[in-house]
Amino acid sequence: MPHIQRFTEELQLRGLSDNTIDAYVRAVKYLERFCHKSPLEINDEELRTFLLYFRNERGLSLQSFNVNCAALRCFYAALQPERTLHIRTVRPPLILPEVLSPIDRDK
């Protein structure tokens, strides 16, 4: 898997932590196992199917899903810079604090 080695080296050159490198490489390996071929041979539709599987079937948290999206964006930017991907992260829902009335506030 020379592409994994090359990707790992690119991440090291960027100064990413060992934990981040491990998470990013793991995401690329998941993609490779899911599609049964090199990530460099995967088309946009296969990538979309994989992301839907990750989000809906695996039930990943938004944070985990976003880390995987970032990993794949980084992978393709490093190894196929001519390829344009539109992988977007998911924003968590905005949770507003409960507003207390003056009476409740003074209790």
PDB file of N, CA and C in Angstrom:
ATOM      1  N   MET A   1       0.836  -1.187   0.000  1.00  0.00           N
ATOM      2  CA  MET A   1       0.000   0.000   0.000  1.00  0.00           C
ATOM      3  C   MET A   1       0.884   1.255   0.000  1.00  0.00           C
ATOM      4  N   PRO A   2       1.484   1.529  -1.129  1.00  0.00           N
ATOM      5  CA  PRO A   2       2.370   2.706  -1.187  1.00  0.00           C
ATOM      6  C   PRO A   2       1.624   4.024  -0.975  1.00  0.00           C
ATOM      7  N   HIS A   3       0.335   4.056  -1.323  1.00  0.00           N
ATOM      8  CA  HIS A   3      -0.415   5.301  -1.129  1.00  0.00           C
ATOM      9  C   HIS A   3      -0.598   5.615   0.357  1.00  0.00           C
ATOM     10  N   ILE A   4      -0.727   4.594   1.191  1.00  0.00           N
ATOM     11  CA  ILE A   4      -0.858   4.820   2.633  1.00  0.00           C
ATOM     12  C   ILE A   4       0.463   5.361   3.189  1.00  0.00           C
ATOM     13  N   GLN A   5       1.565   4.772   2.752  1.00  0.00           N
ATOM     14  CA  GLN A   5       2.879   5.242   3.202  1.00  0.00           C
ATOM     15  C   GLN A   5       3.107   6.694   2.772  1.00  0.00           C
ATOM     16  N   ARG A   6       2.774   6.989   1.528  1.00  0.00           N
ATOM     17  CA  ARG A   6       2.949   8.359   1.012  1.00  0.00           C
ATOM     18  C   ARG A   6       2.069   9.348   1.788  1.00  0.00           C
ATOM     19  N   PHE A   7       0.837   8.945   2.053  1.00  0.00           N
ATOM     20  CA  PHE A   7      -0.092   9.795   2.809  1.00  0.00           C
ATOM     21  C   PHE A   7       0.441  10.036   4.222  1.00  0.00           C
ATOM     22  N   THR A   8       0.923   8.987   4.867  1.00  0.00           N
ATOM     23  CA  THR A   8       1.486   9.120   6.213  1.00  0.00           C
ATOM     24  C   THR A   8       2.653  10.097   6.211  1.00  0.00           C
ATOM     25  N   GLU A   9       3.514  10.004   5.219  1.00  0.00           N
ATOM     26  CA  GLU A   9       4.650  10.921   5.116  1.00  0.00           C
ATOM     27  C   GLU A   9       4.191  12.359   4.910  1.00  0.00           C
ATOM     28  N   GLU A  10       3.159  12.551   4.092  1.00  0.00           N
ATOM     29  CA  GLU A  10       2.615  13.901   3.875  1.00  0.00           C
ATOM     30  C   GLU A  10       2.075  14.487   5.178  1.00  0.00           C
ATOM     31  N   LEU A  11       1.396  13.662   5.953  1.00  0.00           N
ATOM     32  CA  LEU A  11       0.850  14.127   7.229  1.00  0.00           C
ATOM     33  C   LEU A  11       1.969  14.474   8.208  1.00  0.00           C
ATOM     34  N   GLN A  12       3.029  13.681   8.200  1.00  0.00           N
ATOM     35  CA  GLN A  12       4.175  13.968   9.059  1.00  0.00           C
ATOM     36  C   GLN A  12       4.833  15.282   8.657  1.00  0.00           C
ATOM     37  N   LEU A  13       4.945  15.525   7.353  1.00  0.00           N
ATOM     38  CA  LEU A  13       5.515  16.787   6.877  1.00  0.00           C
ATOM     39  C   LEU A  13       4.671  17.986   7.290  1.00  0.00           C
ATOM     40  N   ARG A  14       3.376  17.778   7.414  1.00  0.00           N
ATOM     41  CA  ARG A  14       2.477  18.857   7.851  1.00  0.00           C
ATOM     42  C   ARG A  14       2.532  19.082   9.360  1.00  0.00           C
ATOM     43  N   GLY A  15       3.218  18.186  10.056  1.00  0.00           N
ATOM     44  CA  GLY A  15       3.382  18.343  11.498  1.00  0.00           C
ATOM     45  C   GLY A  15       2.185  17.909  12.321  1.00  0.00           C
ATOM     46  N   LEU A  16       1.368  17.015  11.769  1.00  0.00           N
ATOM     47  CA  LEU A  16       0.204  16.539  12.513  1.00  0.00           C
ATOM     48  C   LEU A  16       0.636  15.568  13.602  1.00  0.00           C
ATOM     49  N   SER A  17      -0.159  15.479  14.642  1.00  0.00           N
ATOM     50  CA  SER A  17       0.167  14.593  15.763  1.00  0.00           C
ATOM     51  C   SER A  17       0.016  13.136  15.339  1.00  0.00           C
ATOM     52  N   ASP A  18       0.643  12.255  16.103  1.00  0.00           N
ATOM     53  CA  ASP A  18       0.549  10.822  15.812  1.00  0.00           C
ATOM     54  C   ASP A  18      -0.896  10.331  15.883  1.00  0.00           C
ATOM     55  N   ASN A  19      -1.668  10.848  16.832  1.00  0.00           N
ATOM     56  CA  ASN A  19      -3.073  10.439  16.948  1.00  0.00           C
ATOM     57  C   ASN A  19      -3.878  10.870  15.725  1.00  0.00           C
ATOM     58  N   THR A  20      -3.633  12.071  15.230  1.00  0.00           N
ATOM     59  CA  THR A  20      -4.330  12.548  14.037  1.00  0.00           C
ATOM     60  C   THR A  20      -3.939  11.718  12.827  1.00  0.00           C
ATOM     61  N   ILE A  21      -2.658  11.426  12.702  1.00  0.00           N
ATOM     62  CA  ILE A  21      -2.189  10.603  11.585  1.00  0.00           C
ATOM     63  C   ILE A  21      -2.849   9.233  11.636  1.00  0.00           C
ATOM     64  N   ASP A  22      -2.911   8.635  12.811  1.00  0.00           N
ATOM     65  CA  ASP A  22      -3.553   7.320  12.950  1.00  0.00           C
ATOM     66  C   ASP A  22      -5.025   7.382  12.546  1.00  0.00           C
ATOM     67  N   ALA A  23      -5.731   8.407  12.985  1.00  0.00           N
ATOM     68  CA  ALA A  23      -7.156   8.543  12.653  1.00  0.00           C
ATOM     69  C   ALA A  23      -7.352   8.741  11.152  1.00  0.00           C
ATOM     70  N   TYR A  24      -6.517   9.560  10.527  1.00  0.00           N
ATOM     71  CA  TYR A  24      -6.637   9.822   9.095  1.00  0.00           C
ATOM     72  C   TYR A  24      -6.321   8.569   8.277  1.00  0.00           C
ATOM     73  N   VAL A  25      -5.274   7.860   8.653  1.00  0.00           N
ATOM     74  CA  VAL A  25      -4.919   6.633   7.929  1.00  0.00           C
ATOM     75  C   VAL A  25      -6.013   5.583   8.101  1.00  0.00           C
ATOM     76  N   ARG A  26      -6.559   5.490   9.297  1.00  0.00           N
ATOM     77  CA  ARG A  26      -7.650   4.537   9.561  1.00  0.00           C
ATOM     78  C   ARG A  26      -8.855   4.835   8.663  1.00  0.00           C
ATOM     79  N   ALA A  27      -9.175   6.100   8.475  1.00  0.00           N
ATOM     80  CA  ALA A  27     -10.306   6.474   7.608  1.00  0.00           C
ATOM     81  C   ALA A  27     -10.064   6.046   6.166  1.00  0.00           C
ATOM     82  N   VAL A  28      -8.842   6.222   5.688  1.00  0.00           N
ATOM     83  CA  VAL A  28      -8.523   5.824   4.312  1.00  0.00           C
ATOM     84  C   VAL A  28      -8.586   4.300   4.181  1.00  0.00           C
ATOM     85  N   LYS A  29      -8.120   3.586   5.192  1.00  0.00           N
ATOM     86  CA  LYS A  29      -8.185   2.123   5.148  1.00  0.00           C
ATOM     87  C   LYS A  29      -9.628   1.619   5.187  1.00  0.00           C
ATOM     88  N   TYR A  30     -10.495   2.290   5.957  1.00  0.00           N
ATOM     89  CA  TYR A  30     -11.925   1.941   5.951  1.00  0.00           C
ATOM     90  C   TYR A  30     -12.497   2.083   4.543  1.00  0.00           C
ATOM     91  N   LEU A  31     -12.154   3.183   3.896  1.00  0.00           N
ATOM     92  CA  LEU A  31     -12.629   3.421   2.532  1.00  0.00           C
ATOM     93  C   LEU A  31     -12.145   2.323   1.595  1.00  0.00           C
ATOM     94  N   GLU A  32     -10.896   1.963   1.727  1.00  0.00           N
ATOM     95  CA  GLU A  32     -10.314   0.925   0.878  1.00  0.00           C
ATOM     96  C   GLU A  32     -11.004  -0.423   1.084  1.00  0.00           C
ATOM     97  N   ARG A  33     -11.264  -0.764   2.334  1.00  0.00           N
ATOM     98  CA  ARG A  33     -11.955  -2.031   2.621  1.00  0.00           C
ATOM     99  C   ARG A  33     -13.402  -2.002   2.145  1.00  0.00           C
ATOM    100  N   PHE A  34     -14.049  -0.870   2.297  1.00  0.00           N
ATOM    101  CA  PHE A  34     -15.448  -0.749   1.894  1.00  0.00           C
ATOM    102  C   PHE A  34     -15.611  -0.930   0.384  1.00  0.00           C
ATOM    103  N   CYS A  35     -14.731  -0.315  -0.387  1.00  0.00           N
ATOM    104  CA  CYS A  35     -14.849  -0.346  -1.853  1.00  0.00           C
ATOM    105  C   CYS A  35     -14.063  -1.484  -2.496  1.00  0.00           C
ATOM    106  N   HIS A  36     -13.248  -2.190  -1.729  1.00  0.00           N
ATOM    107  CA  HIS A  36     -12.457  -3.317  -2.239  1.00  0.00           C
ATOM    108  C   HIS A  36     -11.515  -2.921  -3.366  1.00  0.00           C
ATOM    109  N   LYS A  37     -10.991  -1.692  -3.277  1.00  0.00           N
ATOM    110  CA  LYS A  37      -9.976  -1.261  -4.234  1.00  0.00           C
ATOM    111  C   LYS A  37      -9.253  -0.048  -3.672  1.00  0.00           C
ATOM    112  N   SER A  38      -8.198   0.318  -4.348  1.00  0.00           N
ATOM    113  CA  SER A  38      -7.397   1.442  -3.887  1.00  0.00           C
ATOM    114  C   SER A  38      -8.234   2.718  -3.858  1.00  0.00           C
ATOM    115  N   PRO A  39      -8.053   3.546  -2.830  1.00  0.00           N
ATOM    116  CA  PRO A  39      -8.785   4.816  -2.790  1.00  0.00           C
ATOM    117  C   PRO A  39      -8.477   5.716  -3.988  1.00  0.00           C
ATOM    118  N   LEU A  40      -7.336   5.499  -4.605  1.00  0.00           N
ATOM    119  CA  LEU A  40      -6.976   6.298  -5.778  1.00  0.00           C
ATOM    120  C   LEU A  40      -7.794   5.917  -7.002  1.00  0.00           C
ATOM    121  N   GLU A  41      -8.464   4.774  -6.960  1.00  0.00           N
ATOM    122  CA  GLU A  41      -9.295   4.300  -8.078  1.00  0.00           C
ATOM    123  C   GLU A  41     -10.784   4.520  -7.843  1.00  0.00           C
ATOM    124  N   ILE A  42     -11.125   5.058  -6.714  1.00  0.00           N
ATOM    125  CA  ILE A  42     -12.525   5.217  -6.335  1.00  0.00           C
ATOM    126  C   ILE A  42     -13.112   6.466  -6.994  1.00  0.00           C
ATOM    127  N   ASN A  43     -14.298   6.312  -7.564  1.00  0.00           N
ATOM    128  CA  ASN A  43     -14.945   7.471  -8.192  1.00  0.00           C
ATOM    129  C   ASN A  43     -15.793   8.224  -7.164  1.00  0.00           C
ATOM    130  N   ASP A  44     -16.318   9.353  -7.568  1.00  0.00           N
ATOM    131  CA  ASP A  44     -17.070  10.210  -6.654  1.00  0.00           C
ATOM    132  C   ASP A  44     -18.337   9.533  -6.116  1.00  0.00           C
ATOM    133  N   GLU A  45     -18.990   8.733  -6.933  1.00  0.00           N
ATOM    134  CA  GLU A  45     -20.212   8.059  -6.483  1.00  0.00           C
ATOM    135  C   GLU A  45     -19.903   7.011  -5.421  1.00  0.00           C
ATOM    136  N   GLU A  46     -18.817   6.284  -5.597  1.00  0.00           N
ATOM    137  CA  GLU A  46     -18.409   5.303  -4.585  1.00  0.00           C
ATOM    138  C   GLU A  46     -18.034   6.003  -3.280  1.00  0.00           C
ATOM    139  N   LEU A  47     -17.385   7.135  -3.396  1.00  0.00           N
ATOM    140  CA  LEU A  47     -17.019   7.908  -2.216  1.00  0.00           C
ATOM    141  C   LEU A  47     -18.271   8.404  -1.499  1.00  0.00           C
ATOM    142  N   ARG A  48     -19.239   8.854  -2.252  1.00  0.00           N
ATOM    143  CA  ARG A  48     -20.501   9.325  -1.674  1.00  0.00           C
ATOM    144  C   ARG A  48     -21.223   8.187  -0.955  1.00  0.00           C
ATOM    145  N   THR A  49     -21.254   7.007  -1.578  1.00  0.00           N
ATOM    146  CA  THR A  49     -21.886   5.839  -0.967  1.00  0.00           C
ATOM    147  C   THR A  49     -21.198   5.483   0.348  1.00  0.00           C
ATOM    148  N   PHE A  50     -19.869   5.546   0.348  1.00  0.00           N
ATOM    149  CA  PHE A  50     -19.110   5.260   1.555  1.00  0.00           C
ATOM    150  C   PHE A  50     -19.448   6.252   2.662  1.00  0.00           C
ATOM    151  N   LEU A  51     -19.505   7.534   2.335  1.00  0.00           N
ATOM    152  CA  LEU A  51     -19.805   8.547   3.349  1.00  0.00           C
ATOM    153  C   LEU A  51     -21.221   8.374   3.898  1.00  0.00           C
ATOM    154  N   LEU A  52     -22.157   8.028   3.036  1.00  0.00           N
ATOM    155  CA  LEU A  52     -23.525   7.762   3.496  1.00  0.00           C
ATOM    156  C   LEU A  52     -23.556   6.549   4.424  1.00  0.00           C
ATOM    157  N   TYR A  53     -22.817   5.528   4.060  1.00  0.00           N
ATOM    158  CA  TYR A  53     -22.730   4.344   4.920  1.00  0.00           C
ATOM    159  C   TYR A  53     -22.151   4.733   6.278  1.00  0.00           C
ATOM    160  N   PHE A  54     -21.068   5.481   6.256  1.00  0.00           N
ATOM    161  CA  PHE A  54     -20.421   5.887   7.498  1.00  0.00           C
ATOM    162  C   PHE A  54     -21.368   6.697   8.366  1.00  0.00           C
ATOM    163  N   ARG A  55     -22.115   7.575   7.750  1.00  0.00           N
ATOM    164  CA  ARG A  55     -22.992   8.474   8.516  1.00  0.00           C
ATOM    165  C   ARG A  55     -24.254   7.764   9.001  1.00  0.00           C
ATOM    166  N   ASN A  56     -24.858   6.972   8.126  1.00  0.00           N
ATOM    167  CA  ASN A  56     -26.162   6.395   8.450  1.00  0.00           C
ATOM    168  C   ASN A  56     -26.090   4.993   9.057  1.00  0.00           C
ATOM    169  N   GLU A  57     -25.287   4.107   8.495  1.00  0.00           N
ATOM    170  CA  GLU A  57     -25.242   2.720   8.939  1.00  0.00           C
ATOM    171  C   GLU A  57     -24.353   2.528  10.155  1.00  0.00           C
ATOM    172  N   ARG A  58     -23.207   3.153  10.151  1.00  0.00           N
ATOM    173  CA  ARG A  58     -22.276   2.987  11.272  1.00  0.00           C
ATOM    174  C   ARG A  58     -22.701   3.827  12.461  1.00  0.00           C
ATOM    175  N   GLY A  59     -23.515   4.831  12.224  1.00  0.00           N
ATOM    176  CA  GLY A  59     -24.013   5.651  13.312  1.00  0.00           C
ATOM    177  C   GLY A  59     -22.932   6.452  14.027  1.00  0.00           C
ATOM    178  N   LEU A  60     -21.984   6.953  13.263  1.00  0.00           N
ATOM    179  CA  LEU A  60     -20.903   7.732  13.865  1.00  0.00           C
ATOM    180  C   LEU A  60     -21.419   9.050  14.423  1.00  0.00           C
ATOM    181  N   SER A  61     -20.771   9.519  15.448  1.00  0.00           N
ATOM    182  CA  SER A  61     -21.086  10.848  15.962  1.00  0.00           C
ATOM    183  C   SER A  61     -20.680  11.871  14.914  1.00  0.00           C
ATOM    184  N   LEU A  62     -21.201  13.079  15.040  1.00  0.00           N
ATOM    185  CA  LEU A  62     -20.839  14.130  14.091  1.00  0.00           C
ATOM    186  C   LEU A  62     -19.341  14.390  14.112  1.00  0.00           C
ATOM    187  N   GLN A  63     -18.738  14.364  15.288  1.00  0.00           N
ATOM    188  CA  GLN A  63     -17.298  14.600  15.381  1.00  0.00           C
ATOM    189  C   GLN A  63     -16.516  13.536  14.629  1.00  0.00           C
ATOM    190  N   SER A  64     -16.857  12.280  14.824  1.00  0.00           N
ATOM    191  CA  SER A  64     -16.155  11.196  14.140  1.00  0.00           C
ATOM    192  C   SER A  64     -16.366  11.279  12.635  1.00  0.00           C
ATOM    193  N   PHE A  65     -17.584  11.572  12.225  1.00  0.00           N
ATOM    194  CA  PHE A  65     -17.868  11.712  10.798  1.00  0.00           C
ATOM    195  C   PHE A  65     -17.036  12.843  10.199  1.00  0.00           C
ATOM    196  N   ASN A  66     -16.954  13.961  10.899  1.00  0.00           N
ATOM    197  CA  ASN A  66     -16.200  15.111  10.394  1.00  0.00           C
ATOM    198  C   ASN A  66     -14.704  14.828  10.326  1.00  0.00           C
ATOM    199  N   VAL A  67     -14.181  14.057  11.277  1.00  0.00           N
ATOM    200  CA  VAL A  67     -12.768  13.678  11.228  1.00  0.00           C
ATOM    201  C   VAL A  67     -12.510  12.831   9.989  1.00  0.00           C
ATOM    202  N   ASN A  68     -13.422  11.907   9.700  1.00  0.00           N
ATOM    203  CA  ASN A  68     -13.263  11.065   8.515  1.00  0.00           C
ATOM    204  C   ASN A  68     -13.364  11.871   7.231  1.00  0.00           C
ATOM    205  N   CYS A  69     -14.257  12.844   7.189  1.00  0.00           N
ATOM    206  CA  CYS A  69     -14.360  13.720   6.015  1.00  0.00           C
ATOM    207  C   CYS A  69     -13.069  14.516   5.831  1.00  0.00           C
ATOM    208  N   ALA A  70     -12.543  15.047   6.920  1.00  0.00           N
ATOM    209  CA  ALA A  70     -11.291  15.807   6.853  1.00  0.00           C
ATOM    210  C   ALA A  70     -10.145  14.917   6.385  1.00  0.00           C
ATOM    211  N   ALA A  71     -10.117  13.684   6.853  1.00  0.00           N
ATOM    212  CA  ALA A  71      -9.067  12.745   6.456  1.00  0.00           C
ATOM    213  C   ALA A  71      -9.117  12.475   4.954  1.00  0.00           C
ATOM    214  N   LEU A  72     -10.309  12.256   4.431  1.00  0.00           N
ATOM    215  CA  LEU A  72     -10.434  11.957   2.999  1.00  0.00           C
ATOM    216  C   LEU A  72     -10.120  13.179   2.147  1.00  0.00           C
ATOM    217  N   ARG A  73     -10.549  14.350   2.590  1.00  0.00           N
ATOM    218  CA  ARG A  73     -10.177  15.579   1.866  1.00  0.00           C
ATOM    219  C   ARG A  73      -8.664  15.734   1.828  1.00  0.00           C
ATOM    220  N   CYS A  74      -8.033  15.498   2.956  1.00  0.00           N
ATOM    221  CA  CYS A  74      -6.582  15.623   3.065  1.00  0.00           C
ATOM    222  C   CYS A  74      -5.884  14.582   2.183  1.00  0.00           C
ATOM    223  N   PHE A  75      -6.395  13.358   2.194  1.00  0.00           N
ATOM    224  CA  PHE A  75      -5.810  12.286   1.385  1.00  0.00           C
ATOM    225  C   PHE A  75      -5.821  12.650  -0.096  1.00  0.00           C
ATOM    226  N   TYR A  76      -6.970  13.059  -0.588  1.00  0.00           N
ATOM    227  CA  TYR A  76      -7.067  13.367  -2.012  1.00  0.00           C
ATOM    228  C   TYR A  76      -6.326  14.654  -2.368  1.00  0.00           C
ATOM    229  N   ALA A  77      -6.267  15.603  -1.470  1.00  0.00           N
ATOM    230  CA  ALA A  77      -5.501  16.827  -1.727  1.00  0.00           C
ATOM    231  C   ALA A  77      -4.010  16.508  -1.825  1.00  0.00           C
ATOM    232  N   ALA A  78      -3.554  15.570  -1.028  1.00  0.00           N
ATOM    233  CA  ALA A  78      -2.139  15.217  -1.021  1.00  0.00           C
ATOM    234  C   ALA A  78      -1.753  14.314  -2.192  1.00  0.00           C
ATOM    235  N   LEU A  79      -2.612  13.346  -2.533  1.00  0.00           N
ATOM    236  CA  LEU A  79      -2.233  12.348  -3.527  1.00  0.00           C
ATOM    237  C   LEU A  79      -2.872  12.544  -4.898  1.00  0.00           C
ATOM    238  N   GLN A  80      -3.963  13.283  -4.973  1.00  0.00           N
ATOM    239  CA  GLN A  80      -4.595  13.591  -6.259  1.00  0.00           C
ATOM    240  C   GLN A  80      -5.035  15.055  -6.250  1.00  0.00           C
ATOM    241  N   PRO A  81      -4.074  15.979  -6.223  1.00  0.00           N
ATOM    242  CA  PRO A  81      -4.441  17.396  -6.095  1.00  0.00           C
ATOM    243  C   PRO A  81      -5.286  17.929  -7.259  1.00  0.00           C
ATOM    244  N   GLU A  82      -5.239  17.248  -8.394  1.00  0.00           N
ATOM    245  CA  GLU A  82      -6.041  17.697  -9.536  1.00  0.00           C
ATOM    246  C   GLU A  82      -7.517  17.331  -9.387  1.00  0.00           C
ATOM    247  N   ARG A  83      -7.811  16.450  -8.468  1.00  0.00           N
ATOM    248  CA  ARG A  83      -9.184  15.992  -8.267  1.00  0.00           C
ATOM    249  C   ARG A  83      -9.932  16.979  -7.373  1.00  0.00           C
ATOM    250  N   THR A  84     -11.103  17.374  -7.810  1.00  0.00           N
ATOM    251  CA  THR A  84     -11.929  18.289  -7.031  1.00  0.00           C
ATOM    252  C   THR A  84     -12.988  17.493  -6.278  1.00  0.00           C
ATOM    253  N   LEU A  85     -12.923  17.576  -4.963  1.00  0.00           N
ATOM    254  CA  LEU A  85     -13.904  16.875  -4.127  1.00  0.00           C
ATOM    255  C   LEU A  85     -14.767  17.884  -3.404  1.00  0.00           C
ATOM    256  N   HIS A  86     -15.985  17.510  -3.209  1.00  0.00           N
ATOM    257  CA  HIS A  86     -16.904  18.352  -2.452  1.00  0.00           C
ATOM    258  C   HIS A  86     -17.387  17.565  -1.240  1.00  0.00           C
ATOM    259  N   ILE A  87     -16.453  17.293  -0.350  1.00  0.00           N
ATOM    260  CA  ILE A  87     -16.777  16.598   0.894  1.00  0.00           C
ATOM    261  C   ILE A  87     -16.951  17.668   1.959  1.00  0.00           C
ATOM    262  N   ARG A  88     -18.120  17.720   2.493  1.00  0.00           N
ATOM    263  CA  ARG A  88     -18.410  18.750   3.497  1.00  0.00           C
ATOM    264  C   ARG A  88     -18.632  18.118   4.858  1.00  0.00           C
ATOM    265  N   THR A  89     -18.206  18.836   5.848  1.00  0.00           N
ATOM    266  CA  THR A  89     -18.446  18.383   7.213  1.00  0.00           C
ATOM    267  C   THR A  89     -19.870  18.767   7.606  1.00  0.00           C
ATOM    268  N   VAL A  90     -20.332  18.151   8.669  1.00  0.00           N
ATOM    269  CA  VAL A  90     -21.686  18.389   9.155  1.00  0.00           C
ATOM    270  C   VAL A  90     -21.595  19.266  10.393  1.00  0.00           C
ATOM    271  N   ARG A  91     -22.389  20.302  10.403  1.00  0.00           N
ATOM    272  CA  ARG A  91     -22.409  21.178  11.579  1.00  0.00           C
ATOM    273  C   ARG A  91     -23.326  20.590  12.635  1.00  0.00           C
ATOM    274  N   PRO A  92     -22.853  20.572  13.866  1.00  0.00           N
ATOM    275  CA  PRO A  92     -23.735  20.078  14.929  1.00  0.00           C
ATOM    276  C   PRO A  92     -24.889  21.046  15.146  1.00  0.00           C
ATOM    277  N   PRO A  93     -26.013  20.530  15.619  1.00  0.00           N
ATOM    278  CA  PRO A  93     -27.150  21.433  15.855  1.00  0.00           C
ATOM    279  C   PRO A  93     -26.798  22.443  16.947  1.00  0.00           C
ATOM    280  N   LEU A  94     -27.288  23.639  16.766  1.00  0.00           N
ATOM    281  CA  LEU A  94     -27.052  24.695  17.736  1.00  0.00           C
ATOM    282  C   LEU A  94     -28.007  24.524  18.906  1.00  0.00           C
ATOM    283  N   ILE A  95     -27.432  24.381  20.078  1.00  0.00           N
ATOM    284  CA  ILE A  95     -28.241  24.207  21.285  1.00  0.00           C
ATOM    285  C   ILE A  95     -28.158  25.505  22.079  1.00  0.00           C
ATOM    286  N   LEU A  96     -29.280  26.174  22.169  1.00  0.00           N
ATOM    287  CA  LEU A  96     -29.330  27.445  22.877  1.00  0.00           C
ATOM    288  C   LEU A  96     -29.596  27.216  24.358  1.00  0.00           C
ATOM    289  N   PRO A  97     -29.030  28.060  25.189  1.00  0.00           N
ATOM    290  CA  PRO A  97     -29.293  27.904  26.627  1.00  0.00           C
ATOM    291  C   PRO A  97     -30.725  28.283  26.955  1.00  0.00           C
ATOM    292  N   GLU A  98     -31.205  27.727  28.034  1.00  0.00           N
ATOM    293  CA  GLU A  98     -32.553  28.060  28.490  1.00  0.00           C
ATOM    294  C   GLU A  98     -32.515  29.458  29.098  1.00  0.00           C
ATOM    295  N   VAL A  99     -33.422  30.294  28.666  1.00  0.00           N
ATOM    296  CA  VAL A  99     -33.490  31.657  29.186  1.00  0.00           C
ATOM    297  C   VAL A  99     -34.417  31.652  30.397  1.00  0.00           C
ATOM    298  N   LEU A 100     -33.891  32.130  31.506  1.00  0.00           N
ATOM    299  CA  LEU A 100     -34.669  32.163  32.735  1.00  0.00           C
ATOM    300  C   LEU A 100     -35.378  33.496  32.887  1.00  0.00           C
ATOM    301  N   SER A 101     -36.558  33.431  33.429  1.00  0.00           N
ATOM    302  CA  SER A 101     -37.278  34.668  33.747  1.00  0.00           C
ATOM    303  C   SER A 101     -36.614  35.282  34.968  1.00  0.00           C
ATOM    304  N   PRO A 102     -36.846  36.568  35.214  1.00  0.00           N
ATOM    305  CA  PRO A 102     -36.259  37.197  36.406  1.00  0.00           C
ATOM    306  C   PRO A 102     -36.640  36.471  37.703  1.00  0.00           C
ATOM    307  N   ILE A 103     -37.860  35.940  37.754  1.00  0.00           N
ATOM    308  CA  ILE A 103     -38.315  35.229  38.958  1.00  0.00           C
ATOM    309  C   ILE A 103     -37.513  33.928  39.131  1.00  0.00           C
ATOM    310  N   ASP A 104     -37.373  33.171  38.023  1.00  0.00           N
ATOM    311  CA  ASP A 104     -36.615  31.914  38.104  1.00  0.00           C
ATOM    312  C   ASP A 104     -35.137  32.168  38.386  1.00  0.00           C
ATOM    313  N   ARG A 105     -34.625  33.245  37.856  1.00  0.00           N
ATOM    314  CA  ARG A 105     -33.213  33.573  38.034  1.00  0.00           C
ATOM    315  C   ARG A 105     -32.880  33.852  39.499  1.00  0.00           C
ATOM    316  N   ASP A 106     -33.812  34.474  40.215  1.00  0.00           N
ATOM    317  CA  ASP A 106     -33.571  34.869  41.605  1.00  0.00           C
ATOM    318  C   ASP A 106     -33.802  33.738  42.601  1.00  0.00           C
ATOM    319  N   LYS A 107     -34.272  32.616  42.145  1.00  0.00           N
ATOM    320  CA  LYS A 107     -34.544  31.499  43.063  1.00  0.00           C
ATOM    321  C   LYS A 107     -33.260  30.875  43.576  1.00  0.00           C
TER     322      LYS A 107
END
